[in-house]
Coordinates of C-alpha atoms in Angstrom, one line a residue:
M30 CA -46.3 -37.5 -84.4
K31 CA -45.1 -34.4 -83.1
I32 CA -41.8 -32.7 -84.2
N33 CA -39.5 -31.0 -81.9
N34 CA -39.0 -27.6 -83.5
N35 CA -35.2 -26.7 -82.0
H36 CA -35.4 -23.2 -83.0
Q37 CA -32.0 -21.4 -81.6
S38 CA -32.1 -17.7 -80.6
T39 CA -28.4 -16.2 -80.1
Q40 CA -27.4 -13.2 -78.0
R41 CA -24.4 -11.7 -77.8
Q42 CA -22.7 -9.5 -75.4
L43 CA -20.4 -6.7 -75.6
M44 CA -18.2 -4.9 -73.1
D45 CA -17.2 -1.2 -73.2
R46 CA -13.4 -1.0 -74.1
N47 CA -11.3 2.1 -74.9
Q48 CA -8.2 2.5 -76.7
L49 CA -5.2 4.1 -74.9
L50 CA -3.9 6.3 -77.8
S51 CA -1.3 8.5 -77.1
I52 CA 0.7 9.8 -74.1
F53 CA 0.7 13.1 -75.7
T54 CA 2.8 15.2 -73.4
L55 CA 3.1 18.3 -74.5
V56 CA 6.8 19.4 -73.6
G57 CA 7.4 23.1 -72.5
S58 CA 4.7 22.5 -70.0
V59 CA 3.3 20.4 -67.2
I60 CA 0.0 19.6 -69.1
S61 CA 0.1 16.2 -70.1
M62 CA -2.8 14.9 -72.3
L63 CA -4.4 11.4 -73.7
H64 CA -6.9 11.0 -76.4
L65 CA -9.0 8.1 -76.1
Q66 CA -11.3 6.9 -78.7
P67 CA -13.8 4.4 -78.0
A68 CA -14.2 1.1 -79.4
I69 CA -17.0 -1.8 -79.0
A70 CA -14.8 -4.9 -79.1
I71 CA -14.2 -8.0 -77.0
G72 CA -10.7 -9.0 -76.3
V73 CA -9.1 -5.1 -76.8
A74 CA -7.2 -4.1 -74.1
A75 CA -7.9 -0.6 -73.0
S76 CA -7.1 2.2 -70.8
Q77 CA -8.3 5.9 -69.4
P78 CA -5.8 8.9 -69.5
V79 CA -2.7 8.4 -67.2
E80 CA -1.1 11.5 -66.3
Q81 CA 2.6 12.2 -67.4
Q82 CA 4.4 15.1 -65.5
I83 CA 7.0 15.6 -68.2
A84 CA 8.3 19.0 -69.0
R85 CA 11.2 20.0 -72.0
Q86 CA 12.9 23.5 -72.4
T87 CA 10.4 25.2 -70.3
T88 CA 10.6 28.9 -70.2
K89 CA 9.1 31.4 -67.8
K90 CA 9.0 34.2 -70.2
S91 CA 5.3 35.2 -71.3
P92 CA 4.3 35.0 -75.0
T93 CA 4.5 38.2 -76.4
A94 CA 1.8 40.2 -78.1
T95 CA 3.4 40.2 -81.4
P96 CA 5.9 37.1 -81.6
R97 CA 9.3 37.5 -83.4
S98 CA 11.3 34.8 -83.1
A99 CA 10.6 30.9 -83.1
R100 CA 10.7 30.8 -79.1
E101 CA 8.0 33.5 -79.0
Y102 CA 5.8 31.8 -81.2
Y103 CA 6.4 28.6 -79.5
N104 CA 5.5 30.1 -76.1
R105 CA 2.4 31.7 -77.6
A106 CA 1.5 28.3 -79.2
M107 CA 1.8 26.7 -75.8
S108 CA -0.6 29.7 -74.2
R109 CA -3.1 29.2 -77.0
Y110 CA -3.1 25.4 -76.3
R111 CA -4.1 25.9 -72.5
N112 CA -6.6 28.3 -73.7
G113 CA -8.4 25.8 -75.9
E114 CA -7.3 27.7 -79.1
R115 CA -6.1 24.5 -81.5
V116 CA -6.3 25.9 -84.5
G117 CA -4.0 29.3 -83.3
A118 CA -1.6 26.7 -81.4
I119 CA -0.8 24.8 -84.6
A120 CA -0.5 28.0 -86.6
D121 CA 2.1 29.4 -84.2
F122 CA 3.8 26.1 -84.1
D123 CA 4.4 26.0 -87.9
R124 CA 5.6 29.7 -87.7
A125 CA 8.2 28.5 -84.9
I126 CA 9.3 25.6 -87.3
E127 CA 9.5 28.1 -90.2
L128 CA 11.7 30.2 -88.2
Q129 CA 13.9 27.2 -86.6
P130 CA 13.4 23.9 -88.5
N131 CA 15.4 22.0 -86.0
F132 CA 12.8 23.0 -83.1
V133 CA 12.3 19.3 -81.9
D134 CA 9.7 20.5 -79.4
A135 CA 7.6 22.4 -81.7
Y136 CA 7.1 19.2 -83.8
N137 CA 6.3 17.0 -80.8
N138 CA 3.5 19.4 -79.8
R139 CA 2.2 20.1 -83.0
G140 CA 1.9 16.4 -83.5
I141 CA 0.1 16.0 -80.3
I142 CA -2.8 18.6 -81.5
K143 CA -2.8 17.0 -84.6
G144 CA -3.5 14.1 -82.9
L145 CA -6.2 15.4 -80.7
N146 CA -7.7 16.8 -83.8
G147 CA -8.0 13.1 -85.3
D148 CA -5.3 13.7 -87.6
S149 CA -3.0 10.9 -86.7
V150 CA -1.3 10.7 -89.7
G151 CA -0.2 14.3 -89.9
A152 CA 0.8 13.4 -86.0
I153 CA 2.8 10.5 -86.8
A154 CA 5.0 12.7 -89.7
D155 CA 5.7 15.4 -87.0
Y156 CA 6.5 12.7 -84.2
S157 CA 8.9 11.0 -87.0
R158 CA 10.6 14.6 -87.7
A159 CA 11.2 15.0 -83.6
V160 CA 12.8 11.5 -83.5
A161 CA 14.8 12.0 -86.6
L162 CA 16.4 15.5 -84.8
N163 CA 16.5 13.8 -81.6
P164 CA 17.0 10.1 -81.7
R165 CA 16.5 9.9 -77.8
F166 CA 13.5 12.1 -77.6
F167 CA 11.4 9.5 -75.0
E168 CA 8.1 11.6 -75.6
A169 CA 8.0 11.3 -79.6
Y170 CA 9.0 7.6 -79.7
A171 CA 6.1 7.3 -77.2
N172 CA 3.5 9.5 -78.8
R173 CA 4.2 8.0 -82.2
G174 CA 3.7 4.6 -80.7
F175 CA 0.0 5.4 -79.9
A176 CA -0.3 7.3 -82.7
R177 CA 0.7 4.2 -84.8
L178 CA -1.6 2.0 -82.8
S179 CA -4.7 4.3 -83.4
V180 CA -4.4 3.4 -87.1
G181 CA -4.0 -0.2 -86.7
D182 CA 0.0 -0.4 -87.1
K183 CA 0.6 -2.6 -84.1
A184 CA 4.0 -3.8 -84.9
S185 CA 5.5 -0.5 -85.7
A186 CA 3.6 0.9 -82.7
M187 CA 5.6 -1.9 -80.5
A188 CA 8.6 -1.1 -82.1
D189 CA 8.1 2.7 -81.0
L190 CA 7.2 1.8 -77.4
Q191 CA 9.9 -0.4 -77.3
V192 CA 12.5 2.3 -78.0
A193 CA 10.8 4.6 -75.5
S194 CA 11.3 1.7 -72.9
E195 CA 15.0 1.5 -73.8
I196 CA 15.3 5.1 -73.1
Q197 CA 13.1 5.3 -69.8
P198 CA 13.0 1.6 -68.5
N199 CA 10.8 2.9 -65.4
D200 CA 7.8 4.4 -67.2
P201 CA 4.7 2.8 -66.2
Q202 CA 2.6 4.3 -68.8
V203 CA 4.7 2.8 -71.8
A204 CA 4.5 -0.6 -70.0
I205 CA 0.6 -0.2 -70.1
G206 CA 0.9 0.7 -74.2
K207 CA 2.9 -2.3 -74.6
G208 CA 0.5 -4.7 -72.8
I209 CA -2.5 -3.2 -74.9
I210 CA -0.6 -4.1 -78.5
M211 CA 0.1 -7.7 -76.6
A212 CA -3.5 -8.0 -75.6
Q213 CA -4.9 -6.8 -79.0
T214 CA -2.6 -9.4 -80.7
G215 CA -4.1 -12.3 -78.8
N216 CA -0.5 -12.4 -76.3
N217 CA -2.6 -12.0 -72.9
Q218 CA 0.0 -13.7 -71.2
G219 CA 2.7 -10.9 -72.2
A220 CA 0.1 -8.3 -71.7
I221 CA -0.5 -9.3 -68.0
A222 CA 3.3 -9.6 -67.4
S223 CA 3.7 -6.0 -68.9
Y224 CA 0.8 -4.6 -66.7
D225 CA 2.3 -6.3 -63.7
R226 CA 5.5 -4.4 -64.4
A227 CA 3.1 -1.4 -65.2
I228 CA 1.9 -2.0 -61.6
Q229 CA 5.3 -2.4 -59.7
L230 CA 6.7 0.7 -61.2
R231 CA 3.2 2.9 -60.2
P232 CA 1.3 0.9 -57.4
Q233 CA -1.7 3.2 -57.7
S234 CA -2.3 3.1 -61.2
G235 CA -6.0 2.2 -61.6
D236 CA -5.4 1.7 -65.7
A237 CA -2.6 -1.0 -65.2
Y238 CA -5.2 -3.1 -63.0
Y239 CA -8.1 -2.4 -65.3
N240 CA -6.1 -3.5 -68.5
R241 CA -5.0 -6.5 -66.5
G242 CA -8.5 -7.5 -65.6
L243 CA -9.4 -7.2 -69.4
A244 CA -6.8 -9.8 -70.1
K245 CA -7.6 -12.1 -67.3
L246 CA -10.8 -12.0 -68.7
D247 CA -10.1 -12.6 -72.1
L248 CA -8.2 -15.9 -70.7
G249 CA -11.4 -17.1 -68.7
D250 CA -9.9 -15.9 -65.4
R251 CA -13.2 -13.9 -64.1
Q252 CA -12.6 -13.9 -60.6
G253 CA -9.1 -12.7 -61.2
A254 CA -10.5 -10.1 -63.7
I255 CA -13.3 -9.1 -60.9
A256 CA -10.1 -8.7 -58.4
D257 CA -8.5 -6.5 -60.8
F258 CA -11.6 -4.2 -61.5
D259 CA -12.0 -3.9 -57.8
R260 CA -8.8 -2.5 -57.4
A261 CA -9.7 -0.3 -60.2
T262 CA -12.5 1.1 -58.9
Q263 CA -11.0 1.6 -55.5
L264 CA -8.3 3.7 -57.0
R265 CA -10.5 5.8 -59.0
P266 CA -14.0 5.5 -57.8
N267 CA -15.4 7.2 -60.7
Y268 CA -13.8 4.7 -63.3
A269 CA -17.1 3.9 -65.6
N270 CA -15.3 1.6 -67.6
A271 CA -13.9 -0.8 -64.7
Y272 CA -17.5 -0.7 -63.3
N273 CA -18.8 -1.8 -66.9
S274 CA -16.0 -4.6 -67.3
R275 CA -16.6 -5.8 -63.7
G276 CA -20.2 -5.9 -64.6
K277 CA -19.3 -8.3 -67.7
A278 CA -17.3 -10.4 -65.8
K279 CA -20.0 -10.9 -62.9
A280 CA -22.5 -11.2 -65.6
L281 CA -20.0 -14.5 -67.1
T282 CA -20.0 -16.2 -63.3
G283 CA -23.8 -16.0 -63.3
D284 CA -24.2 -13.0 -61.0
A285 CA -26.7 -11.0 -63.4
R286 CA -27.8 -9.0 -60.4
G287 CA -24.2 -8.0 -59.7
A288 CA -23.7 -7.1 -62.8
I289 CA -26.4 -5.1 -63.4
A290 CA -25.5 -3.0 -60.0
D291 CA -22.3 -2.2 -62.1
Y292 CA -23.5 -1.3 -65.6
N293 CA -26.3 1.2 -63.1
R294 CA -23.1 2.4 -61.7
A295 CA -21.5 2.8 -65.0
I296 CA -24.3 4.7 -66.6
Q297 CA -24.7 6.8 -63.7
L298 CA -21.0 7.9 -64.2
D299 CA -21.3 8.3 -67.9
P300 CA -25.2 8.5 -69.0
K301 CA -24.3 8.3 -72.8
R302 CA -22.4 5.0 -72.7
S303 CA -23.9 2.8 -75.1
T304 CA -22.3 -0.5 -74.2
A305 CA -23.6 -0.3 -70.4
Y306 CA -27.0 -0.2 -71.6
F307 CA -26.3 -2.7 -73.9
N308 CA -24.7 -5.1 -71.4
R309 CA -27.4 -4.3 -68.8
A310 CA -29.8 -5.1 -71.2
V311 CA -28.6 -8.7 -71.7
A312 CA -28.5 -9.1 -67.7
K313 CA -31.9 -8.1 -67.4
N314 CA -32.9 -10.5 -70.2
S315 CA -31.2 -13.2 -68.6
I316 CA -33.2 -12.6 -65.2
G317 CA -36.8 -12.4 -67.1
D318 CA -36.8 -8.8 -67.1
R319 CA -37.7 -8.3 -70.7
A320 CA -39.6 -4.8 -70.6
G321 CA -36.3 -3.7 -68.9
A322 CA -34.0 -5.2 -71.5
V323 CA -35.8 -3.5 -74.1
S324 CA -36.1 0.0 -72.5
D325 CA -32.4 -0.4 -72.4
Y326 CA -32.1 -1.6 -75.9
N327 CA -34.0 1.7 -77.0
R328 CA -31.7 3.7 -75.3
V329 CA -28.9 2.0 -77.1
A330 CA -30.5 2.7 -80.4
Q331 CA -30.7 6.7 -79.6
L332 CA -27.1 6.4 -78.6
A333 CA -25.6 4.2 -81.2
P334 CA -28.2 4.1 -84.0
N335 CA -26.1 1.9 -86.2
D336 CA -25.1 -0.7 -83.6
A337 CA -26.6 -3.8 -85.5
L338 CA -26.4 -6.4 -82.3
S339 CA -28.5 -3.8 -80.1
Y340 CA -31.4 -4.3 -82.9
F341 CA -30.6 -7.9 -83.0
N342 CA -30.8 -8.5 -78.9
R343 CA -33.7 -6.2 -78.6
A344 CA -35.6 -8.5 -81.2
V345 CA -34.6 -11.6 -79.0
A346 CA -36.3 -9.8 -75.9
L347 CA -39.3 -9.0 -78.0
A348 CA -39.8 -12.1 -79.5
E349 CA -39.4 -13.7 -76.0
S350 CA -42.1 -11.2 -74.7
G351 CA -44.4 -12.4 -77.6
Q352 CA -44.0 -9.2 -79.8
R353 CA -43.3 -11.0 -83.3
S354 CA -43.8 -8.4 -85.5
A355 CA -41.7 -5.9 -83.6
A356 CA -38.9 -8.5 -83.5
I357 CA -39.2 -9.0 -87.3
A358 CA -38.7 -5.2 -87.6
D359 CA -35.7 -5.3 -85.4
Y360 CA -34.1 -8.5 -86.8
T361 CA -34.6 -6.4 -90.4
K362 CA -33.0 -3.5 -89.2
A363 CA -30.0 -5.6 -87.9
I364 CA -29.5 -7.3 -91.0
A365 CA -29.8 -3.6 -93.0
L366 CA -26.8 -2.7 -91.0
D367 CA -24.9 -6.0 -91.0
P368 CA -25.9 -8.0 -93.7
Q369 CA -23.3 -10.8 -92.8
L370 CA -25.3 -11.2 -89.2
A371 CA -26.4 -14.9 -90.1
E372 CA -28.2 -15.2 -86.9
A373 CA -30.4 -12.6 -87.6
Y374 CA -31.7 -14.2 -90.7
N375 CA -31.9 -17.5 -88.7
N376 CA -33.9 -15.8 -85.7
R377 CA -36.2 -14.2 -88.1
G378 CA -37.1 -17.4 -90.0
I379 CA -38.0 -19.0 -86.7
I380 CA -40.5 -16.0 -86.1
Y381 CA -41.9 -16.2 -89.9
F382 CA -42.2 -20.2 -89.4
T383 CA -44.3 -19.6 -85.9
M384 CA -46.6 -17.1 -87.7
G385 CA -47.1 -19.4 -90.5
N386 CA -45.3 -17.9 -93.3
R387 CA -43.3 -20.8 -94.2
P388 CA -41.5 -19.2 -97.9
A389 CA -40.1 -16.4 -95.6
A390 CA -38.8 -18.7 -93.2
I391 CA -37.2 -21.5 -95.6
A392 CA -36.0 -17.9 -97.7
D393 CA -34.6 -16.9 -94.5
Y394 CA -32.8 -20.1 -93.5
T395 CA -31.3 -20.3 -96.9
Q396 CA -29.6 -17.2 -96.5
V397 CA -27.9 -18.4 -93.3
I398 CA -26.6 -21.4 -95.1
R399 CA -25.4 -19.0 -97.8
L400 CA -23.4 -17.0 -95.1
K401 CA -22.6 -20.1 -92.6
P402 CA -22.4 -23.2 -95.0
D403 CA -21.4 -25.1 -91.6
Y404 CA -24.3 -23.6 -89.4
A405 CA -26.5 -27.1 -88.6
V406 CA -29.3 -25.3 -87.0
A407 CA -30.3 -23.5 -90.0
Y408 CA -30.3 -26.9 -92.0
L409 CA -32.4 -28.3 -89.2
N410 CA -34.7 -25.6 -89.1
R411 CA -35.1 -25.5 -92.8
G412 CA -35.7 -28.8 -92.8
I413 CA -38.4 -28.7 -90.3
A414 CA -40.0 -26.0 -92.6
F415 CA -39.7 -28.1 -95.6
Y416 CA -41.5 -31.2 -93.4
S417 CA -44.1 -28.5 -92.7
S418 CA -44.7 -27.9 -96.1
E419 CA -44.6 -31.4 -97.1
E420 CA -41.4 -31.3 -99.1
Y421 CA -40.1 -34.4 -97.3
D422 CA -37.3 -34.9 -99.4
K423 CA -35.9 -31.9 -99.1
A424 CA -36.3 -32.0 -95.4
V425 CA -34.3 -35.4 -95.4
V426 CA -31.5 -33.6 -97.5
D427 CA -30.9 -31.0 -94.9
Y428 CA -31.3 -33.1 -91.9
D429 CA -28.5 -35.2 -93.5
R430 CA -26.4 -32.2 -93.8
A431 CA -27.4 -31.1 -90.1
I432 CA -26.1 -34.5 -88.9
A433 CA -22.9 -34.6 -90.9
L434 CA -22.3 -31.3 -89.0
Q435 CA -23.4 -32.7 -85.5
P436 CA -23.8 -36.0 -85.8
N437 CA -24.4 -36.0 -81.7
N438 CA -27.3 -34.1 -81.8
A439 CA -30.8 -36.1 -80.7
E440 CA -33.0 -33.5 -82.1
I441 CA -31.9 -34.0 -85.8
Y442 CA -32.2 -37.5 -85.6
F443 CA -35.5 -37.7 -84.0
N444 CA -36.6 -34.9 -86.9
R445 CA -35.3 -37.1 -89.7
G446 CA -37.1 -40.1 -88.1
V447 CA -40.4 -38.4 -88.3
T448 CA -39.8 -37.4 -91.9
K449 CA -38.7 -41.0 -93.0
A450 CA -41.5 -42.5 -91.4
R451 CA -44.1 -39.9 -93.6
L452 CA -42.0 -41.3 -96.5
K453 CA -43.0 -45.1 -95.4
Q454 CA -38.9 -45.7 -94.8
H455 CA -39.8 -47.4 -91.5
Q456 CA -36.5 -49.2 -90.6
Q457 CA -34.8 -45.9 -91.4
A458 CA -37.1 -44.5 -89.3
L459 CA -36.7 -46.6 -86.4
D460 CA -32.9 -46.3 -86.9
D461 CA -33.1 -42.8 -86.2
F462 CA -35.4 -42.9 -83.2
N463 CA -33.1 -45.6 -81.8
T464 CA -30.0 -43.0 -82.3
A465 CA -32.1 -40.1 -80.9
I466 CA -33.3 -42.3 -77.7
R467 CA -29.3 -43.5 -77.4
L468 CA -28.1 -39.8 -77.3
Q469 CA -30.7 -38.4 -75.1
P470 CA -32.5 -41.3 -73.2
N471 CA -34.7 -38.8 -71.6
N472 CA -36.3 -37.8 -74.8
A473 CA -40.3 -38.7 -74.3
L474 CA -41.3 -37.3 -78.1
A475 CA -38.4 -40.0 -79.3
Y476 CA -40.1 -42.8 -77.2
S477 CA -43.5 -41.8 -78.1
N478 CA -43.0 -41.3 -81.8
R479 CA -41.3 -44.8 -81.8
G480 CA -44.1 -46.7 -79.9
L481 CA -46.4 -45.0 -82.8
L482 CA -44.3 -46.5 -85.8
Y483 CA -44.3 -49.8 -83.9
A484 CA -47.8 -49.7 -83.5
Q485 CA -48.1 -49.1 -87.5
L486 CA -46.0 -52.1 -87.9
Q487 CA -48.3 -54.2 -85.4
A488 CA -45.3 -54.9 -83.1
T489 CA -47.7 -54.3 -79.9
P490 CA -45.5 -55.3 -77.3
A491 CA -42.9 -52.9 -78.4
A492 CA -45.6 -50.3 -78.9
T493 CA -47.0 -50.6 -75.3
A494 CA -43.4 -50.5 -73.9
D495 CA -42.3 -47.4 -75.8
L496 CA -45.5 -45.4 -75.0
Q497 CA -45.6 -46.3 -71.2
T498 CA -42.1 -45.2 -71.2
A499 CA -43.0 -41.8 -73.0
A500 CA -45.7 -42.0 -70.4
K501 CA -43.4 -42.1 -67.4
L502 CA -41.1 -39.3 -68.8
F503 CA -43.9 -36.8 -69.8
K504 CA -45.4 -37.4 -66.1
A505 CA -41.7 -36.7 -64.4
Q506 CA -41.1 -33.8 -66.9
N507 CA -44.4 -32.0 -65.8
N508 CA -45.9 -32.2 -69.2
P509 CA -49.6 -33.3 -68.9
A510 CA -50.3 -32.8 -72.6
G511 CA -47.5 -35.0 -73.8
Y512 CA -49.0 -37.5 -71.1
D513 CA -52.5 -37.3 -71.9
S514 CA -51.8 -37.8 -75.7
V515 CA -49.5 -40.8 -75.2
M516 CA -52.4 -42.6 -72.6
R517 CA -54.9 -42.0 -75.5
N518 CA -52.6 -43.7 -77.9
L519 CA -52.1 -46.7 -75.5
A520 CA -56.0 -46.7 -75.3
R521 CA -56.0 -47.1 -78.7
I522 CA -53.6 -50.1 -79.2
K523 CA -55.0 -52.1 -76.6

């Protein structure tokens, strides 16, 4: 008898997303800045910088060499910022505030630079002081909203952006920010409405189209997402994020080669974009380019050495190309980086099993079950390993659990039927083969094994009928080895 070893490989895809973190408009200047922090996540809306041309309390007076007043320190801080001297700029804003404690623009601008330096908490404190001094300060509310979003406080971020939009109802960037928060909290329909508003206010906003495309993609509207990404790349031909995300959308529609072309463009624009290499590797693997996929995963490992999924997916490609030892090493690395990655244990167990290391395979499947008690495939695979180790009773227990989780999986009934036959539980074995055939009428192995069991029970007509059906199915499925085996068994029982 033959067992159909249903080992499952799992592959995950990620797209490149960037969180829009702040408007960061330096008041007293026409300079506008945004700080972006890459995030690898599915379903999180994002944006590239959107320029804001806002000036407050602008002065034409050049900063003096030795400032004396709060205004002079403020002006020198602005000049230092423009020259890239952030530390000196903060020091001058500090001095300006010491001399004039109600200098609202100094608080806002110091908050901006703190945010650029990664000090979101300090930035929020400065924005809070600015809005306390001027409750109608649009930029400070907007900046605090994005700073709060950067630390994960979505509710407070939305509250700030709502106040900002009440002060300036026609600001497209705030509309984008509100859409981002909605998308991050699962309200993609609301996010799309907010992006629609941003597009209405600024039809040339590539960021609004890009973000709306992400929301549509999360809702399963792949063609709508592609159309938005198309528009984003038309408006901004060097928009690497849009090419990368459009590639993901194309891949989901089955256009792997179109996806690869978009990933190529994203990588050309940003050679250090690890997620574009990751996504391109997934697409290459889907069209059978294992070597190309491994090469891209190698690049991901260089750019993002702590990305467990890149090692996991490289292992899938290595295993499919027959490099089992290398695949085991990558699964092991993925597990070290993410001990909760159950699929890595499962796939490593499959390779151990195919290499004849049944104890290691069983240990890995057991770990999968600890992590995911409802993972039917792990019970099936461990049952196969127990069967192969002649631990038939343990195999049956695992198949029982797998069937409880997946009652319509023909493979599990088939394997339990084989095991029941080994245990001489003939009627139960027949029942399982019957169920497997009902669920999967073209299962040649099920007909073959049921025929052999009928032969053991000396039910020759039934055995002959099943073996003949199995032979026809094997032939139709272009399985000469299976066909030849069945024909030899037919000759024996005749």
